[in-house]
JSON list of C-alpha atoms in Angstrom, two decimals:
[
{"chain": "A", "resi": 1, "resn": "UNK", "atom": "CA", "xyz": [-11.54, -9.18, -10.99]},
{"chain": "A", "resi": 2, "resn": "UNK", "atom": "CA", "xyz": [-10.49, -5.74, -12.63]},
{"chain": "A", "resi": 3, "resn": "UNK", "atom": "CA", "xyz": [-12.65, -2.80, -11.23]},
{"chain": "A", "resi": 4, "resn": "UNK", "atom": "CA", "xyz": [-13.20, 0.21, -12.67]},
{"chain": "A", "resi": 5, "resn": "UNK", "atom": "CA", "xyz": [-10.73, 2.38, -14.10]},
{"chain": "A", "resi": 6, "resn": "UNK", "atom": "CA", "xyz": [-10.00, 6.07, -11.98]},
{"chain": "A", "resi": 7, "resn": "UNK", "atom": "CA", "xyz": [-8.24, 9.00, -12.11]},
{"chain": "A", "resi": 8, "resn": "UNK", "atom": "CA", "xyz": [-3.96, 8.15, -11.17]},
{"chain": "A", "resi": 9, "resn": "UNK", "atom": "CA", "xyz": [-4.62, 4.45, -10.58]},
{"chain": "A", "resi": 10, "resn": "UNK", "atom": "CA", "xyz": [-3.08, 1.80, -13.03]},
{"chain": "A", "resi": 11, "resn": "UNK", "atom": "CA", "xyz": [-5.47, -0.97, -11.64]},
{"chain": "A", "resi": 12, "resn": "UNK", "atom": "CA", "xyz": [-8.08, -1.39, -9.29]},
{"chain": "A", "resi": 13, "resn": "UNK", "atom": "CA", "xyz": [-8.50, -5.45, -8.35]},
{"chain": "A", "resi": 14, "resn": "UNK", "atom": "CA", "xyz": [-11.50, -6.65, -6.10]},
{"chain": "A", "resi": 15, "resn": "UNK", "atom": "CA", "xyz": [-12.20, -9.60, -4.71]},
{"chain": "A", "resi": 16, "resn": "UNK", "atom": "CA", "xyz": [-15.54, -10.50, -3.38]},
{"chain": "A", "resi": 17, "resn": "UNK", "atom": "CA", "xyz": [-16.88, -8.44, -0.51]},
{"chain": "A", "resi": 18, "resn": "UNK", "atom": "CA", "xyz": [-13.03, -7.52, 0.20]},
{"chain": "A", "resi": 19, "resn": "UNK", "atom": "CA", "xyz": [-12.03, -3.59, -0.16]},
{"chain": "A", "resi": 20, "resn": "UNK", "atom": "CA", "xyz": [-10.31, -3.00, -3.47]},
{"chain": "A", "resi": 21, "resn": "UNK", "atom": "CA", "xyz": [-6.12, -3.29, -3.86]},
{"chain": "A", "resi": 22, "resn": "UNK", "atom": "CA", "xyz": [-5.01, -0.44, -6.05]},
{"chain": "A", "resi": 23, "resn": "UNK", "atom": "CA", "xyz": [-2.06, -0.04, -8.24]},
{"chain": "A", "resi": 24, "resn": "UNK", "atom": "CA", "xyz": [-1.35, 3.87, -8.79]},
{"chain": "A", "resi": 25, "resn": "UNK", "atom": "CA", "xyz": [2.09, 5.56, -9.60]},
{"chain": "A", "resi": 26, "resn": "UNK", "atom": "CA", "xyz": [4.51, 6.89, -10.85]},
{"chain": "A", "resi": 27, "resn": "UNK", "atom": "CA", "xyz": [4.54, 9.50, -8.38]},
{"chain": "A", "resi": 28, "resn": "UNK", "atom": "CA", "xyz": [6.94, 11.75, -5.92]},
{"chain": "A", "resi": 29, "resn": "UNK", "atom": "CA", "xyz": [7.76, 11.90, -2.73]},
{"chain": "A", "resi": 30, "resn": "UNK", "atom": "CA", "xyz": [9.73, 10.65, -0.47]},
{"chain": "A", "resi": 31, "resn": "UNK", "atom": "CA", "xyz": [8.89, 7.26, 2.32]},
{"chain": "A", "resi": 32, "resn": "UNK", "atom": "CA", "xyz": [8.01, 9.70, 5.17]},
{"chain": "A", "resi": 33, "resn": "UNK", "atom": "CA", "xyz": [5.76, 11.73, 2.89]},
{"chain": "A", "resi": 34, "resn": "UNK", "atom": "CA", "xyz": [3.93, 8.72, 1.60]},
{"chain": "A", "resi": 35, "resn": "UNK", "atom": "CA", "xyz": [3.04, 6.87, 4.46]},
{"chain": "A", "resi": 36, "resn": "UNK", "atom": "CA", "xyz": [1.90, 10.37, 6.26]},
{"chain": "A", "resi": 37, "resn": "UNK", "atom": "CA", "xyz": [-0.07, 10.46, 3.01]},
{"chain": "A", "resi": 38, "resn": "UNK", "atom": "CA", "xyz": [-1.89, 7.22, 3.92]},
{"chain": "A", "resi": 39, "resn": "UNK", "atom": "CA", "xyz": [-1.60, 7.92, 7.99]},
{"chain": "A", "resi": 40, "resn": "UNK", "atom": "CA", "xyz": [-4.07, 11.06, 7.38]},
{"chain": "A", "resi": 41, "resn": "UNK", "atom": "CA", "xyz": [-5.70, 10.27, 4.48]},
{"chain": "A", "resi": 42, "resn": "UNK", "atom": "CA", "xyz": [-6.74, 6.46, 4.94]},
{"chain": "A", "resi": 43, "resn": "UNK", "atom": "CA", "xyz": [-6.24, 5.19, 8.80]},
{"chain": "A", "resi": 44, "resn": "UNK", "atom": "CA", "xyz": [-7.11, 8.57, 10.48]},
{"chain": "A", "resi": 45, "resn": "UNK", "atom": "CA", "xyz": [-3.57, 8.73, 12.39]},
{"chain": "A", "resi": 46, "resn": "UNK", "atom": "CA", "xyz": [-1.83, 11.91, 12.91]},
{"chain": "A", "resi": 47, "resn": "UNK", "atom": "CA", "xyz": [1.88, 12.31, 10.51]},
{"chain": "A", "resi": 48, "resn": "UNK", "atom": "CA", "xyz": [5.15, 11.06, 12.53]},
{"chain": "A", "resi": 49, "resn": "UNK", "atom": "CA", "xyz": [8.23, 11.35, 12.21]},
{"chain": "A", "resi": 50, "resn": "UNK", "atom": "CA", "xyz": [11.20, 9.70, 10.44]},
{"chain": "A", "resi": 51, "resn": "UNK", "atom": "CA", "xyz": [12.61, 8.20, 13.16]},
{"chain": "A", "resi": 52, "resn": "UNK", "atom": "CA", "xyz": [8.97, 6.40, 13.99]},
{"chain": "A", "resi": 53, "resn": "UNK", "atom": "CA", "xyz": [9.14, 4.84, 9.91]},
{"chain": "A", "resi": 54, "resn": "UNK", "atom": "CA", "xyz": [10.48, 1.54, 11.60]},
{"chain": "A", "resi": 55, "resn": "UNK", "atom": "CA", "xyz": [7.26, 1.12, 13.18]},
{"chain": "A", "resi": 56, "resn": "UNK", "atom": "CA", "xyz": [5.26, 0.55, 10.55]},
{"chain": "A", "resi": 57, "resn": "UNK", "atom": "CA", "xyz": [7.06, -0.20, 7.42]},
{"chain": "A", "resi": 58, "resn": "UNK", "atom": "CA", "xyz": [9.70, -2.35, 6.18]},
{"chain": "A", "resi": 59, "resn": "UNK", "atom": "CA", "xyz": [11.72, -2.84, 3.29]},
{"chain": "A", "resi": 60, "resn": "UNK", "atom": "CA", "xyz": [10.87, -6.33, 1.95]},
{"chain": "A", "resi": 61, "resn": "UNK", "atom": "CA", "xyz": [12.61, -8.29, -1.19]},
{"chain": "A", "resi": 62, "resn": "UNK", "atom": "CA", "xyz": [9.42, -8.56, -4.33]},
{"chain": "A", "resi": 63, "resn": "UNK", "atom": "CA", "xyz": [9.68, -11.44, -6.83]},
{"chain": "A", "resi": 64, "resn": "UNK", "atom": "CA", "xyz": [12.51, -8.74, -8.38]},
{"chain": "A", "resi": 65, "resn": "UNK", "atom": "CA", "xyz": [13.62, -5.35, -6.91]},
{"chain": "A", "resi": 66, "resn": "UNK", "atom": "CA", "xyz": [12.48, -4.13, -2.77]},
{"chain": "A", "resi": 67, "resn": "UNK", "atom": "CA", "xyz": [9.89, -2.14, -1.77]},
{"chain": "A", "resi": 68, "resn": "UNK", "atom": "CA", "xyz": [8.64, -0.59, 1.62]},
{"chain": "A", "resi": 69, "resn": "UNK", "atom": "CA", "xyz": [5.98, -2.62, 3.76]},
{"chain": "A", "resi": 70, "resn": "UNK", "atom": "CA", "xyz": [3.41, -0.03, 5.25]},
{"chain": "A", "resi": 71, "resn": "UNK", "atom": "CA", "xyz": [1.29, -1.73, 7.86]},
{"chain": "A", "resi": 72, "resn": "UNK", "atom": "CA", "xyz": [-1.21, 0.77, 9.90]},
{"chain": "A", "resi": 73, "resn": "UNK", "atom": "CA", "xyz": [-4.20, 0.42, 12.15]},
{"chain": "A", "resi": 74, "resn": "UNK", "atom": "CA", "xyz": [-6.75, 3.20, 12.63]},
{"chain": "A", "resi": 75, "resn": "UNK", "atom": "CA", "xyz": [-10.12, 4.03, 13.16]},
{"chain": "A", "resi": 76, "resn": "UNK", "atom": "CA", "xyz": [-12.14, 6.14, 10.52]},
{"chain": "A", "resi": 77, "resn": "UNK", "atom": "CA", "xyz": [-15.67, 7.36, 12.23]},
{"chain": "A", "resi": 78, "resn": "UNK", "atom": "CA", "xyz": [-16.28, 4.32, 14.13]},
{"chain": "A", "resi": 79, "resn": "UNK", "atom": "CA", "xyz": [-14.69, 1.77, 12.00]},
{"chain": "A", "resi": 80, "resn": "UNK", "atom": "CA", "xyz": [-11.22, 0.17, 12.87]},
{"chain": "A", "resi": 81, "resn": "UNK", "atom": "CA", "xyz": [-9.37, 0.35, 9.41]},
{"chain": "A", "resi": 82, "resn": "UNK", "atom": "CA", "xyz": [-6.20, -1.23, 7.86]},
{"chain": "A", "resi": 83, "resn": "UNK", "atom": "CA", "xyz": [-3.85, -0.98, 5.37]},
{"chain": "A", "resi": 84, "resn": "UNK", "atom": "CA", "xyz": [-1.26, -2.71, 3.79]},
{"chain": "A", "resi": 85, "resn": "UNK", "atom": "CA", "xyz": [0.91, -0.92, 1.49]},
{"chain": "A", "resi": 86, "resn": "UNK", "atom": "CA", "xyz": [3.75, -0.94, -0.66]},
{"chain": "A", "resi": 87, "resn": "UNK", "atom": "CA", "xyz": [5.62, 1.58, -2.30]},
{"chain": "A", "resi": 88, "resn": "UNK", "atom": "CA", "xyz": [8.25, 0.71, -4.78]},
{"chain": "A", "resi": 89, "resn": "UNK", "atom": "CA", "xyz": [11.14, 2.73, -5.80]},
{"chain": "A", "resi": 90, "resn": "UNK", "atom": "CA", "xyz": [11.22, 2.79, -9.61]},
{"chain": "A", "resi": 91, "resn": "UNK", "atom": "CA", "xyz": [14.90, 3.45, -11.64]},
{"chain": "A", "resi": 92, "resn": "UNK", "atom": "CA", "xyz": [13.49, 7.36, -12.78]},
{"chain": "A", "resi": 93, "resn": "UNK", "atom": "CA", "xyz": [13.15, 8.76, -8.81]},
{"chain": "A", "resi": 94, "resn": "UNK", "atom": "CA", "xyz": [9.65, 8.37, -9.01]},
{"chain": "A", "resi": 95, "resn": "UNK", "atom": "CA", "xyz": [7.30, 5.27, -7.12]},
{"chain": "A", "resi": 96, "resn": "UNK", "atom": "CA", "xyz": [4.68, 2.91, -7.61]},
{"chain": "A", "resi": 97, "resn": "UNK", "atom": "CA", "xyz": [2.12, 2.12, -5.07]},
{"chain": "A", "resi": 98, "resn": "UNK", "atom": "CA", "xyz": [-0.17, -0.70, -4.06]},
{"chain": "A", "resi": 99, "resn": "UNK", "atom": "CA", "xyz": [-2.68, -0.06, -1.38]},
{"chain": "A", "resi": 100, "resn": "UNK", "atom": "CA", "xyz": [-5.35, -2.62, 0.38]},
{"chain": "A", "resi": 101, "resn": "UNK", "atom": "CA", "xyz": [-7.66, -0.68, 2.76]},
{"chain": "A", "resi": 102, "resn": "UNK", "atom": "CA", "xyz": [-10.58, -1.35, 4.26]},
{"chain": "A", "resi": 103, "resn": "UNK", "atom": "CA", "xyz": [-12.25, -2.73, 8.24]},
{"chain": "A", "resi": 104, "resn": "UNK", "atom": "CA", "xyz": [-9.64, -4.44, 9.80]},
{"chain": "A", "resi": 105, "resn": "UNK", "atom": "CA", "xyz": [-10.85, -7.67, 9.39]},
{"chain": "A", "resi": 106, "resn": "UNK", "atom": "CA", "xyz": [-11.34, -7.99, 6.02]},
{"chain": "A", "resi": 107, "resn": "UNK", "atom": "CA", "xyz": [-7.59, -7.12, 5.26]},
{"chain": "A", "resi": 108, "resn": "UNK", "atom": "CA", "xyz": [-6.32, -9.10, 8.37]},
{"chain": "A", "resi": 109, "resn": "UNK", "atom": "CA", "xyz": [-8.30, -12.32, 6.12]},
{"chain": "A", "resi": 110, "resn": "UNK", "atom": "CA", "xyz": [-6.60, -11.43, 3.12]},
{"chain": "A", "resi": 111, "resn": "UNK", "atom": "CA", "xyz": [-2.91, -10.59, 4.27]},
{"chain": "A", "resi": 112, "resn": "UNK", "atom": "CA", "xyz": [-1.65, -13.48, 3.33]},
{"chain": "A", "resi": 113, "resn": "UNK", "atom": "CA", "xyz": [-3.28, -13.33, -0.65]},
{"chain": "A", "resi": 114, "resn": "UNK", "atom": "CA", "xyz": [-1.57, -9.16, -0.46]},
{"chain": "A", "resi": 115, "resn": "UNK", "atom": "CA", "xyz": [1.65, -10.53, 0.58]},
{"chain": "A", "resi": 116, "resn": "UNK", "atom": "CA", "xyz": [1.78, -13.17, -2.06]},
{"chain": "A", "resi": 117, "resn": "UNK", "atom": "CA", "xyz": [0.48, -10.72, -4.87]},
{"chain": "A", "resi": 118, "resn": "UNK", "atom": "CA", "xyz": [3.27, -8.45, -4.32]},
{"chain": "A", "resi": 119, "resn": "UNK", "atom": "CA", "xyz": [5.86, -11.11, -4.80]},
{"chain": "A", "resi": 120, "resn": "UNK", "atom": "CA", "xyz": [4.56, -11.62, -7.59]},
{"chain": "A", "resi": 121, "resn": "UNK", "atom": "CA", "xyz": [5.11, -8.26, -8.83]},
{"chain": "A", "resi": 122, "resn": "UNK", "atom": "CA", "xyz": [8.05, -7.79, -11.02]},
{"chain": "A", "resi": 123, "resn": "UNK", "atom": "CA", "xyz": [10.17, -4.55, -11.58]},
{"chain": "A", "resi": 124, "resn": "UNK", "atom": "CA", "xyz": [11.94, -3.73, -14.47]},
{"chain": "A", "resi": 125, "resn": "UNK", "atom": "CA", "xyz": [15.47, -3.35, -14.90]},
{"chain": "A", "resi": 126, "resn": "UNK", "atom": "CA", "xyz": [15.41, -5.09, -11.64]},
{"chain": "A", "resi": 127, "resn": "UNK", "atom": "CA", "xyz": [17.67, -8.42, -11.76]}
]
């Protein structure tokens, strides 16, 4: 179901006692500066470098266009958190993101349903 509307996000989603998905964007920055982004700001990791990118993200093909993968593990106060995000590259320099945070668990149940929803997700001008 649709959640409520805030401030940058395009779409909040929920799902029954799962964390919310969000849809935000179009904003800057570059892969490296995103993903720190989420590191510090949503898993509790410290920033790395570019070289480490391979280690959590990949670029995967969407139902049109690629995006990056972001996969992280952290721990926020006592809690072991994940996310799973994407961030695609739209055609004016600028992205669009999806992220799926919450305790590990609950987004380890529902990779497979966060996986599926972004192939579903279509780009345009993509072919």
């Amino acid at each position: 179901k649709e959640g409520p509307a805030k401030q940058f996000r395009i779409a909040t989603l929920q799902k029954d006692g799962v964390p919310d998905l969000v849809l935000s964007g179009p904003f800057g920055g570059n892969l490296l500066q995103n993903v720190n982004r989420w590191r510090t700001g949503d898993a509790g990791l410290p920033e790395i470098a570019q070289a480490d990118l391979p280690t959590c993200t990949k670029e995967i093909k969407l139902g049109s266009g690629t995006a990056s993968r972001v996969d992280l593990r952290g721990t926020k106060g006592d809690a072991k958190v994940r996310l799973l995000g994407a961030i695609i590259p739209a055609s004016d320099g600028f992205s669009y993101f999806v992220k799926f945070v919450g305790p590990a668990d609950k987004v380890d149940a529902n990779e497979k349903d966060f996986d599926a929803f972004l192939n579903s997700i279509r780009v345009a001008g993509s072919k």
